Amino acid sequence: MNAPRAATPDPIRIPLVPPQPGFEDFISAWLVPGPPACLVDPGPATTVEALFAALSGLGVRRIDYCLLTHIHLDHAGGIGRVARRLPEAQVVCHPKAVAHLADPARLWEGSRKVLGALADVYGPVEAVPAERLIPADRFAPEGIAPLLTPGHAPHHVSFAVGEVLFAGEACGVVFDLGARGLYMRPATPPVFALDRALESLERLIALRPGRMVVGHSGLYEDGAGLLRRHREQLLAWERLVAQDPGRPAAAWAEEILGRDPLLSGLAAFSPAAQERERYFLGNSLAGFLGWAASRRG
C-alpha cells in the first residue's frame, strides 16, 4: 500500500451488540493502540457502555483521535456520548459531516425516516462540540492518511493508519464463512451514486492495500483483492438492473440472491441475521435502482 508504512500495532476489534436479534456479529469499533491511540467508528449510542467496558478491560486510558468513516448511526451514532467521556480526543470526519455532528437534529430526523424502528434500536445522536471536530481534508498527522471515498454515503472517509486500511463500507459488507467462502453484500442505500462509488474504489485499489478492515465485519489480509471483487459485483448489478430498470426493489431481491454468487452464503446465517441481511439488501437495491432511475432521467 502506498500510504504511510510506519509500524502499527495490530488493530483490536471491539464487538458491539445493539438490542436487536440478528445483530450479534454485525457492528464493531476498532482500537489502534498507537501512539497516537485511535478509535475507529465507535458505534451506536446504545452500545456506548459496552464500548467503554471493553476499553477499560484493555487498559485504555486515553484516545487521541476518533476516526469516523461515516456518520450513519451504526458507525457513529454514539460519538457525542463518546466525545463527552473522552475529553482529550479529537473527532475526525468528512467535511460534509461536521455540521451534522455539531447539530445532529437533521441527522437524527433523517435516520428515523430511513431506518424507522431500527433508528431507536441504535439510539439518538448527541452533539459533538464544534471545536472538537476536524474535517478529514485538513487532517494530516504522521502515520494517518484520510481518503475521501464517497459512495456508500456522500460523507464517507477511509483511513490508512500505518499499514492498515480502514475502508468503512466502501467495500460493502463482508463476512468470512470459512469453507463456504465470502459473503459480500453491496451497501448502496439511497441516495446512491454508482459513478462516485466506483471512483472511490479505484482510488483505494490504487493504494494496493494488504491488511484492510471492513466496517462489517472484520480484518482481511488481501484488501486490494476484496476491493476488486466488490467493484466487479457492483458492475454486475449495474448490468442486471439495466435489463429492467423500472422493476421495484422488492421484485429484484430474490433474483439478485439467485444470480449474485457473492450472496450465495446467506443460508449460513442464523434466521435472525438472514432477516437483517434481507432488510439491508432491500435498502441497497432501493439505492441502486434510484441511481438507475436518475440516469434514465
GROMACS .gro file of C-alpha atoms in nm:
model
  297
    1MET     CA    1   0.000   0.000   0.000
    2ASN     CA    2   0.137   0.342  -0.089
    3ALA     CA    3   0.003   0.501   0.230
    4PRO     CA    4   0.235   0.558   0.529
    5ARG     CA    5   0.414   0.235   0.626
    6ALA     CA    6   0.509   0.312   0.984
    7ALA     CA    7   0.486   0.008   1.207
    8THR     CA    8   0.138  -0.004   1.354
    9PRO     CA    9   0.014  -0.218   1.644
   10ASP     CA   10  -0.249  -0.468   1.537
   11PRO     CA   11  -0.594  -0.311   1.549
   12ILE     CA   12  -0.824  -0.461   1.810
   13ARG     CA   13  -1.182  -0.537   1.722
   14ILE     CA   14  -1.445  -0.445   1.982
   15PRO     CA   15  -1.778  -0.617   1.901
   16LEU     CA   16  -2.084  -0.405   1.979
   17VAL     CA   17  -2.428  -0.562   2.006
   18PRO     CA   18  -2.735  -0.336   1.996
   19PRO     CA   19  -3.061  -0.470   2.143
   20GLN     CA   20  -3.184  -0.629   1.821
   21PRO     CA   21  -3.194  -1.001   1.727
   22GLY     CA   22  -2.957  -1.088   1.442
   23PHE     CA   23  -2.710  -0.808   1.516
   24GLU     CA   24  -2.480  -1.012   1.741
   25ASP     CA   25  -2.184  -1.010   1.499
   26PHE     CA   26  -2.262  -0.708   1.285
   27ILE     CA   27  -2.120  -0.393   1.443
   28SER     CA   28  -1.765  -0.330   1.567
   29ALA     CA   29  -1.547  -0.048   1.686
   30TRP     CA   30  -1.173  -0.077   1.623
   31LEU     CA   31  -0.895   0.034   1.854
   32VAL     CA   32  -0.550   0.121   1.721
   33PRO     CA   33  -0.338   0.133   2.040
   34GLY     CA   34  -0.097   0.387   1.892
   35PRO     CA   35   0.056   0.621   1.962
   36PRO     CA   36  -0.146   0.801   1.859
   37ALA     CA   37  -0.433   0.596   2.000
   38CYS     CA   38  -0.726   0.588   1.759
   39LEU     CA   39  -1.081   0.466   1.794
   40VAL     CA   40  -1.240   0.395   1.457
   41ASP     CA   41  -1.621   0.407   1.430
   42PRO     CA   42  -1.732   0.395   1.796
   43GLY     CA   43  -2.074   0.258   1.705
   44PRO     CA   44  -2.431   0.343   1.806
   45ALA     CA   45  -2.547   0.524   2.116
   46THR     CA   46  -2.700   0.213   2.275
   47THR     CA   47  -2.364   0.032   2.284
   48VAL     CA   48  -2.153   0.311   2.435
   49GLU     CA   49  -2.146   0.149   2.780
   50ALA     CA   50  -2.028  -0.180   2.628
   51LEU     CA   51  -1.761   0.010   2.433
   52PHE     CA   52  -1.620   0.173   2.745
   53ALA     CA   53  -1.631  -0.152   2.939
   54ALA     CA   54  -1.419  -0.307   2.662
   55LEU     CA   55  -1.177  -0.013   2.658
   56SER     CA   56  -1.140  -0.036   3.035
   57GLY     CA   57  -1.070  -0.408   3.008
   58LEU     CA   58  -0.799  -0.333   2.755
   59GLY     CA   59  -0.640  -0.081   2.990
   60VAL     CA   60  -0.710   0.215   2.758
   61ARG     CA   61  -0.687   0.547   2.941
   62ARG     CA   62  -0.655   0.787   2.651
   63ILE     CA   63  -0.779   0.816   2.294
   64ASP     CA   64  -0.619   1.080   2.075
   65TYR     CA   65  -0.847   1.056   1.771
   66CYS     CA   66  -1.192   0.919   1.698
   67LEU     CA   67  -1.190   0.843   1.325
   68LEU     CA   68  -1.534   0.825   1.166
   69THR     CA   69  -1.562   0.653   0.829
   70HIS     CA   70  -1.917   0.793   0.805
   71ILE     CA   71  -2.191   0.917   1.034
   72HIS     CA   72  -2.461   0.651   0.994
   73LEU     CA   73  -2.600   0.557   1.335
   74ASP     CA   74  -2.444   0.211   1.348
   75HIS     CA   75  -2.096   0.357   1.298
   76ALA     CA   76  -2.107   0.695   1.470
   77GLY     CA   77  -2.440   0.743   1.647
   78GLY     CA   78  -2.270   0.728   1.985
   79ILE     CA   79  -1.994   0.977   1.906
   80GLY     CA   80  -2.143   1.261   2.111
   81ARG     CA   81  -2.151   1.044   2.424
   82VAL     CA   82  -1.806   0.904   2.347
   83ALA     CA   83  -1.658   1.252   2.299
   84ARG     CA   84  -1.805   1.364   2.632
   85ARG     CA   85  -1.626   1.078   2.810
   86LEU     CA   86  -1.300   1.123   2.618
   87PRO     CA   87  -1.239   1.498   2.652
   88GLU     CA   88  -0.889   1.477   2.506
   89ALA     CA   89  -1.000   1.305   2.182
   90GLN     CA   90  -1.047   1.493   1.858
   91VAL     CA   91  -1.315   1.371   1.618
   92VAL     CA   92  -1.220   1.337   1.252
   93CYS     CA   93  -1.490   1.311   0.986
   94HIS     CA   94  -1.574   1.406   0.628
   95PRO     CA   95  -1.610   1.784   0.580
   96LYS     CA   96  -1.977   1.733   0.490
   97ALA     CA   97  -2.036   1.560   0.824
   98VAL     CA   98  -1.903   1.838   1.051
   99ALA     CA   99  -2.222   2.045   1.067
  100HIS     CA  100  -2.437   1.734   1.120
  101LEU     CA  101  -2.232   1.625   1.421
  102ALA     CA  102  -2.222   1.973   1.574
  103ASP     CA  103  -2.602   1.993   1.542
  104PRO     CA  104  -2.739   1.641   1.484
  105ALA     CA  105  -3.111   1.724   1.472
  106ARG     CA  106  -3.139   1.673   1.096
  107LEU     CA  107  -2.917   1.365   1.110
  108TRP     CA  108  -3.144   1.205   1.369
  109GLU     CA  109  -3.462   1.307   1.188
  110GLY     CA  110  -3.332   1.170   0.856
  111SER     CA  111  -3.212   0.849   1.020
  112ARG     CA  112  -3.553   0.786   1.175
  113LYS     CA  113  -3.720   0.848   0.840
  114VAL     CA  114  -3.496   0.597   0.661
  115LEU     CA  115  -3.449   0.333   0.934
  116GLY     CA  116  -3.779   0.354   1.119
  117ALA     CA  117  -3.777   0.148   1.440
  118LEU     CA  118  -3.414   0.046   1.381
  119ALA     CA  119  -3.308   0.407   1.450
  120ASP     CA  120  -3.449   0.373   1.801
  121VAL     CA  121  -3.258   0.045   1.844
  122TYR     CA  122  -2.937   0.234   1.765
  123GLY     CA  123  -3.035   0.532   1.980
  124PRO     CA  124  -3.033   0.910   1.930
  125VAL     CA  125  -2.728   1.118   1.841
  126GLU     CA  126  -2.581   1.374   2.079
  127ALA     CA  127  -2.389   1.677   1.956
  128VAL     CA  128  -2.011   1.696   1.945
  129PRO     CA  129  -1.863   2.035   2.042
  130ALA     CA  130  -1.768   2.210   1.719
  131GLU     CA  131  -1.414   2.280   1.839
  132ARG     CA  132  -1.354   1.905   1.874
  133LEU     CA  133  -1.437   1.831   1.509
  134ILE     CA  134  -1.166   1.810   1.240
  135PRO     CA  135  -1.256   1.787   0.870
  136ALA     CA  136  -1.070   1.492   0.722
  137ASP     CA  137  -0.931   1.700   0.436
  138ARG     CA  138  -0.746   1.914   0.695
  139PHE     CA  139  -0.615   1.622   0.898
  140ALA     CA  140  -0.260   1.507   0.831
  141PRO     CA  141  -0.080   1.365   1.135
  142GLU     CA  142   0.216   1.141   1.074
  143GLY     CA  143   0.111   0.784   1.005
  144ILE     CA  144  -0.257   0.850   0.932
  145ALA     CA  145  -0.387   0.930   0.583
  146PRO     CA  146  -0.757   1.008   0.532
  147LEU     CA  147  -0.906   0.948   0.187
  148LEU     CA  148  -1.243   1.093   0.093
  149THR     CA  149  -1.434   0.797  -0.053
  150PRO     CA  150  -1.798   0.895  -0.119
  151GLY     CA  151  -2.025   0.618  -0.242
  152HIS     CA  152  -2.186   0.428   0.043
  153ALA     CA  153  -2.254   0.777   0.179
  154PRO     CA  154  -2.159   1.121   0.048
  155HIS     CA  155  -1.974   1.179   0.377
  156HIS     CA  156  -1.765   0.859   0.365
  157VAL     CA  157  -1.394   0.860   0.451
  158SER     CA  158  -1.141   0.577   0.453
  159PHE     CA  159  -0.831   0.594   0.672
  160ALA     CA  160  -0.489   0.441   0.613
  161VAL     CA  161  -0.344   0.404   0.962
  162GLY     CA  162   0.009   0.279   0.921
  163GLU     CA  163  -0.017  -0.042   0.719
  164VAL     CA  164  -0.390  -0.098   0.779
  165LEU     CA  165  -0.665   0.048   0.563
  166PHE     CA  166  -0.995   0.115   0.739
  167ALA     CA  167  -1.235   0.106   0.445
  168GLY     CA  168  -1.564   0.152   0.629
  169GLU     CA  169  -1.836   0.041   0.388
  170ALA     CA  170  -1.655   0.141   0.069
  171CYS     CA  171  -1.617  -0.236   0.012
  172GLY     CA  172  -1.972  -0.315   0.116
  173VAL     CA  173  -2.042  -0.574   0.387
  174VAL     CA  174  -1.814  -0.881   0.402
  175PHE     CA  175  -1.837  -1.195   0.614
  176ASP     CA  176  -1.587  -1.481   0.606
  177LEU     CA  177  -1.795  -1.802   0.607
  178GLY     CA  178  -1.497  -2.036   0.627
  179ALA     CA  179  -1.531  -2.328   0.388
  180ARG     CA  180  -1.824  -2.156   0.219
  181GLY     CA  181  -1.606  -1.862   0.118
  182LEU     CA  182  -1.702  -1.497   0.145
  183TYR     CA  183  -2.042  -1.338   0.168
  184MET     CA  184  -2.029  -0.987   0.021
  185ARG     CA  185  -2.330  -0.755   0.006
  186PRO     CA  186  -2.317  -0.412  -0.157
  187ALA     CA  187  -2.402  -0.129   0.082
  188THR     CA  188  -2.568   0.112  -0.159
  189PRO     CA  189  -2.854   0.280   0.030
  190PRO     CA  190  -3.042   0.583  -0.100
  191VAL     CA  191  -2.918   0.828  -0.213
  192PHE     CA  192  -2.656   0.628  -0.406
  193ALA     CA  193  -2.431   0.728  -0.698
  194LEU     CA  194  -2.252   0.437  -0.868
  195ASP     CA  195  -2.006   0.660  -1.050
  196ARG     CA  196  -1.879   0.812  -0.725
  197ALA     CA  197  -1.861   0.470  -0.559
  198LEU     CA  198  -1.654   0.328  -0.844
  199GLU     CA  199  -1.420   0.628  -0.842
  200SER     CA  200  -1.365   0.578  -0.469
  201LEU     CA  201  -1.296   0.207  -0.521
  202GLU     CA  202  -1.038   0.287  -0.789
  203ARG     CA  203  -0.863   0.526  -0.550
  204LEU     CA  204  -0.847   0.259  -0.282
  205ILE     CA  205  -0.736  -0.014  -0.524
  206ALA     CA  206  -0.454   0.214  -0.639
  207LEU     CA  207  -0.316   0.202  -0.283
  208ARG     CA  208  -0.265  -0.176  -0.324
  209PRO     CA  209  -0.379  -0.237   0.035
  210GLY     CA  210  -0.290  -0.559   0.208
  211ARG     CA  211  -0.450  -0.559   0.552
  212MET     CA  212  -0.791  -0.394   0.540
  213VAL     CA  213  -1.070  -0.354   0.792
  214VAL     CA  214  -1.422  -0.368   0.650
  215GLY     CA  215  -1.683  -0.189   0.860
  216HIS     CA  216  -1.895  -0.505   0.861
  217SER     CA  217  -1.734  -0.728   0.976
  218GLY     CA  218  -1.359  -0.788   1.005
  219LEU     CA  219  -0.994  -0.755   0.909
  220TYR     CA  220  -0.875  -0.917   0.584
  221GLU     CA  221  -0.525  -0.970   0.450
  222ASP     CA  222  -0.594  -0.905   0.078
  223GLY     CA  223  -0.764  -0.568   0.076
  224ALA     CA  224  -0.691  -0.498  -0.289
  225GLY     CA  225  -0.843  -0.831  -0.390
  226LEU     CA  226  -1.160  -0.762  -0.190
  227LEU     CA  227  -1.194  -0.417  -0.341
  228ARG     CA  228  -1.159  -0.556  -0.694
  229ARG     CA  229  -1.422  -0.825  -0.626
  230HIS     CA  230  -1.660  -0.563  -0.493
  231ARG     CA  231  -1.604  -0.343  -0.798
  232GLU     CA  232  -1.695  -0.634  -1.026
  233GLN     CA  233  -2.000  -0.706  -0.811
  234LEU     CA  234  -2.127  -0.351  -0.849
  235LEU     CA  235  -2.072  -0.364  -1.226
  236ALA     CA  236  -2.261  -0.694  -1.242
  237TRP     CA  237  -2.553  -0.538  -1.052
  238GLU     CA  238  -2.547  -0.248  -1.299
  239ARG     CA  239  -2.570  -0.487  -1.598
  240LEU     CA  240  -2.850  -0.685  -1.437
  241VAL     CA  241  -3.058  -0.383  -1.334
  242ALA     CA  242  -3.021  -0.233  -1.683
  243GLN     CA  243  -3.231  -0.521  -1.818
  244ASP     CA  244  -3.542  -0.397  -1.633
  245PRO     CA  245  -3.467  -0.068  -1.454
  246GLY     CA  246  -3.832   0.002  -1.372
  247ARG     CA  247  -3.874  -0.311  -1.166
  248PRO     CA  248  -3.924  -0.239  -0.791
  249ALA     CA  249  -3.664  -0.334  -0.532
  250ALA     CA  250  -3.884  -0.598  -0.369
  251ALA     CA  251  -3.918  -0.780  -0.701
  252TRP     CA  252  -3.540  -0.775  -0.756
  253ALA     CA  253  -3.438  -0.923  -0.421
  254GLU     CA  254  -3.488  -1.294  -0.492
  255GLU     CA  255  -3.338  -1.269  -0.838
  256ILE     CA  256  -3.029  -1.091  -0.708
  257LEU     CA  257  -2.991  -1.355  -0.438
  258GLY     CA  258  -3.008  -1.626  -0.702
  259ARG     CA  259  -2.773  -1.465  -0.952
  260ASP     CA  260  -2.502  -1.300  -0.740
  261PRO     CA  261  -2.259  -1.572  -0.623
  262LEU     CA  262  -2.122  -1.342  -0.353
  263LEU     CA  263  -2.464  -1.356  -0.183
  264SER     CA  264  -2.494  -1.734  -0.200
  265GLY     CA  265  -2.386  -1.781   0.162
  266LEU     CA  266  -2.697  -1.616   0.306
  267ALA     CA  267  -2.831  -1.951   0.429
  268ALA     CA  268  -2.527  -1.988   0.657
  269PHE     CA  269  -2.654  -1.706   0.879
  270SER     CA  270  -2.895  -1.753   1.167
  271PRO     CA  271  -3.262  -1.687   1.081
  272ALA     CA  272  -3.249  -1.351   1.261
  273ALA     CA  273  -2.929  -1.250   1.079
  274GLN     CA  274  -3.084  -1.357   0.747
  275GLU     CA  275  -3.373  -1.124   0.822
  276ARG     CA  276  -3.123  -0.846   0.889
  277GLU     CA  277  -2.942  -0.913   0.561
  278ARG     CA  278  -3.266  -0.922   0.363
  279TYR     CA  279  -3.365  -0.590   0.515
  280PHE     CA  280  -3.036  -0.425   0.419
  281LEU     CA  281  -3.036  -0.593   0.078
  282GLY     CA  282  -3.369  -0.426   0.006
  283ASN     CA  283  -3.221  -0.095   0.123
  284SER     CA  284  -2.921  -0.143  -0.106
  285LEU     CA  285  -3.140  -0.233  -0.402
  286ALA     CA  286  -3.353   0.076  -0.342
  287GLY     CA  287  -3.044   0.294  -0.362
  288PHE     CA  288  -2.910   0.117  -0.668
  289LEU     CA  289  -3.243   0.137  -0.851
  290GLY     CA  290  -3.281   0.502  -0.755
  291TRP     CA  291  -2.945   0.571  -0.915
  292ALA     CA  292  -3.051   0.379  -1.230
  293ALA     CA  293  -3.374   0.581  -1.247
  294SER     CA  294  -3.184   0.909  -1.219
  295ARG     CA  295  -2.966   0.803  -1.512
  296ARG     CA  296  -3.275   0.742  -1.726
  297GLY     CA  297  -3.390   1.088  -1.616
   0.00000   0.00000   0.00000
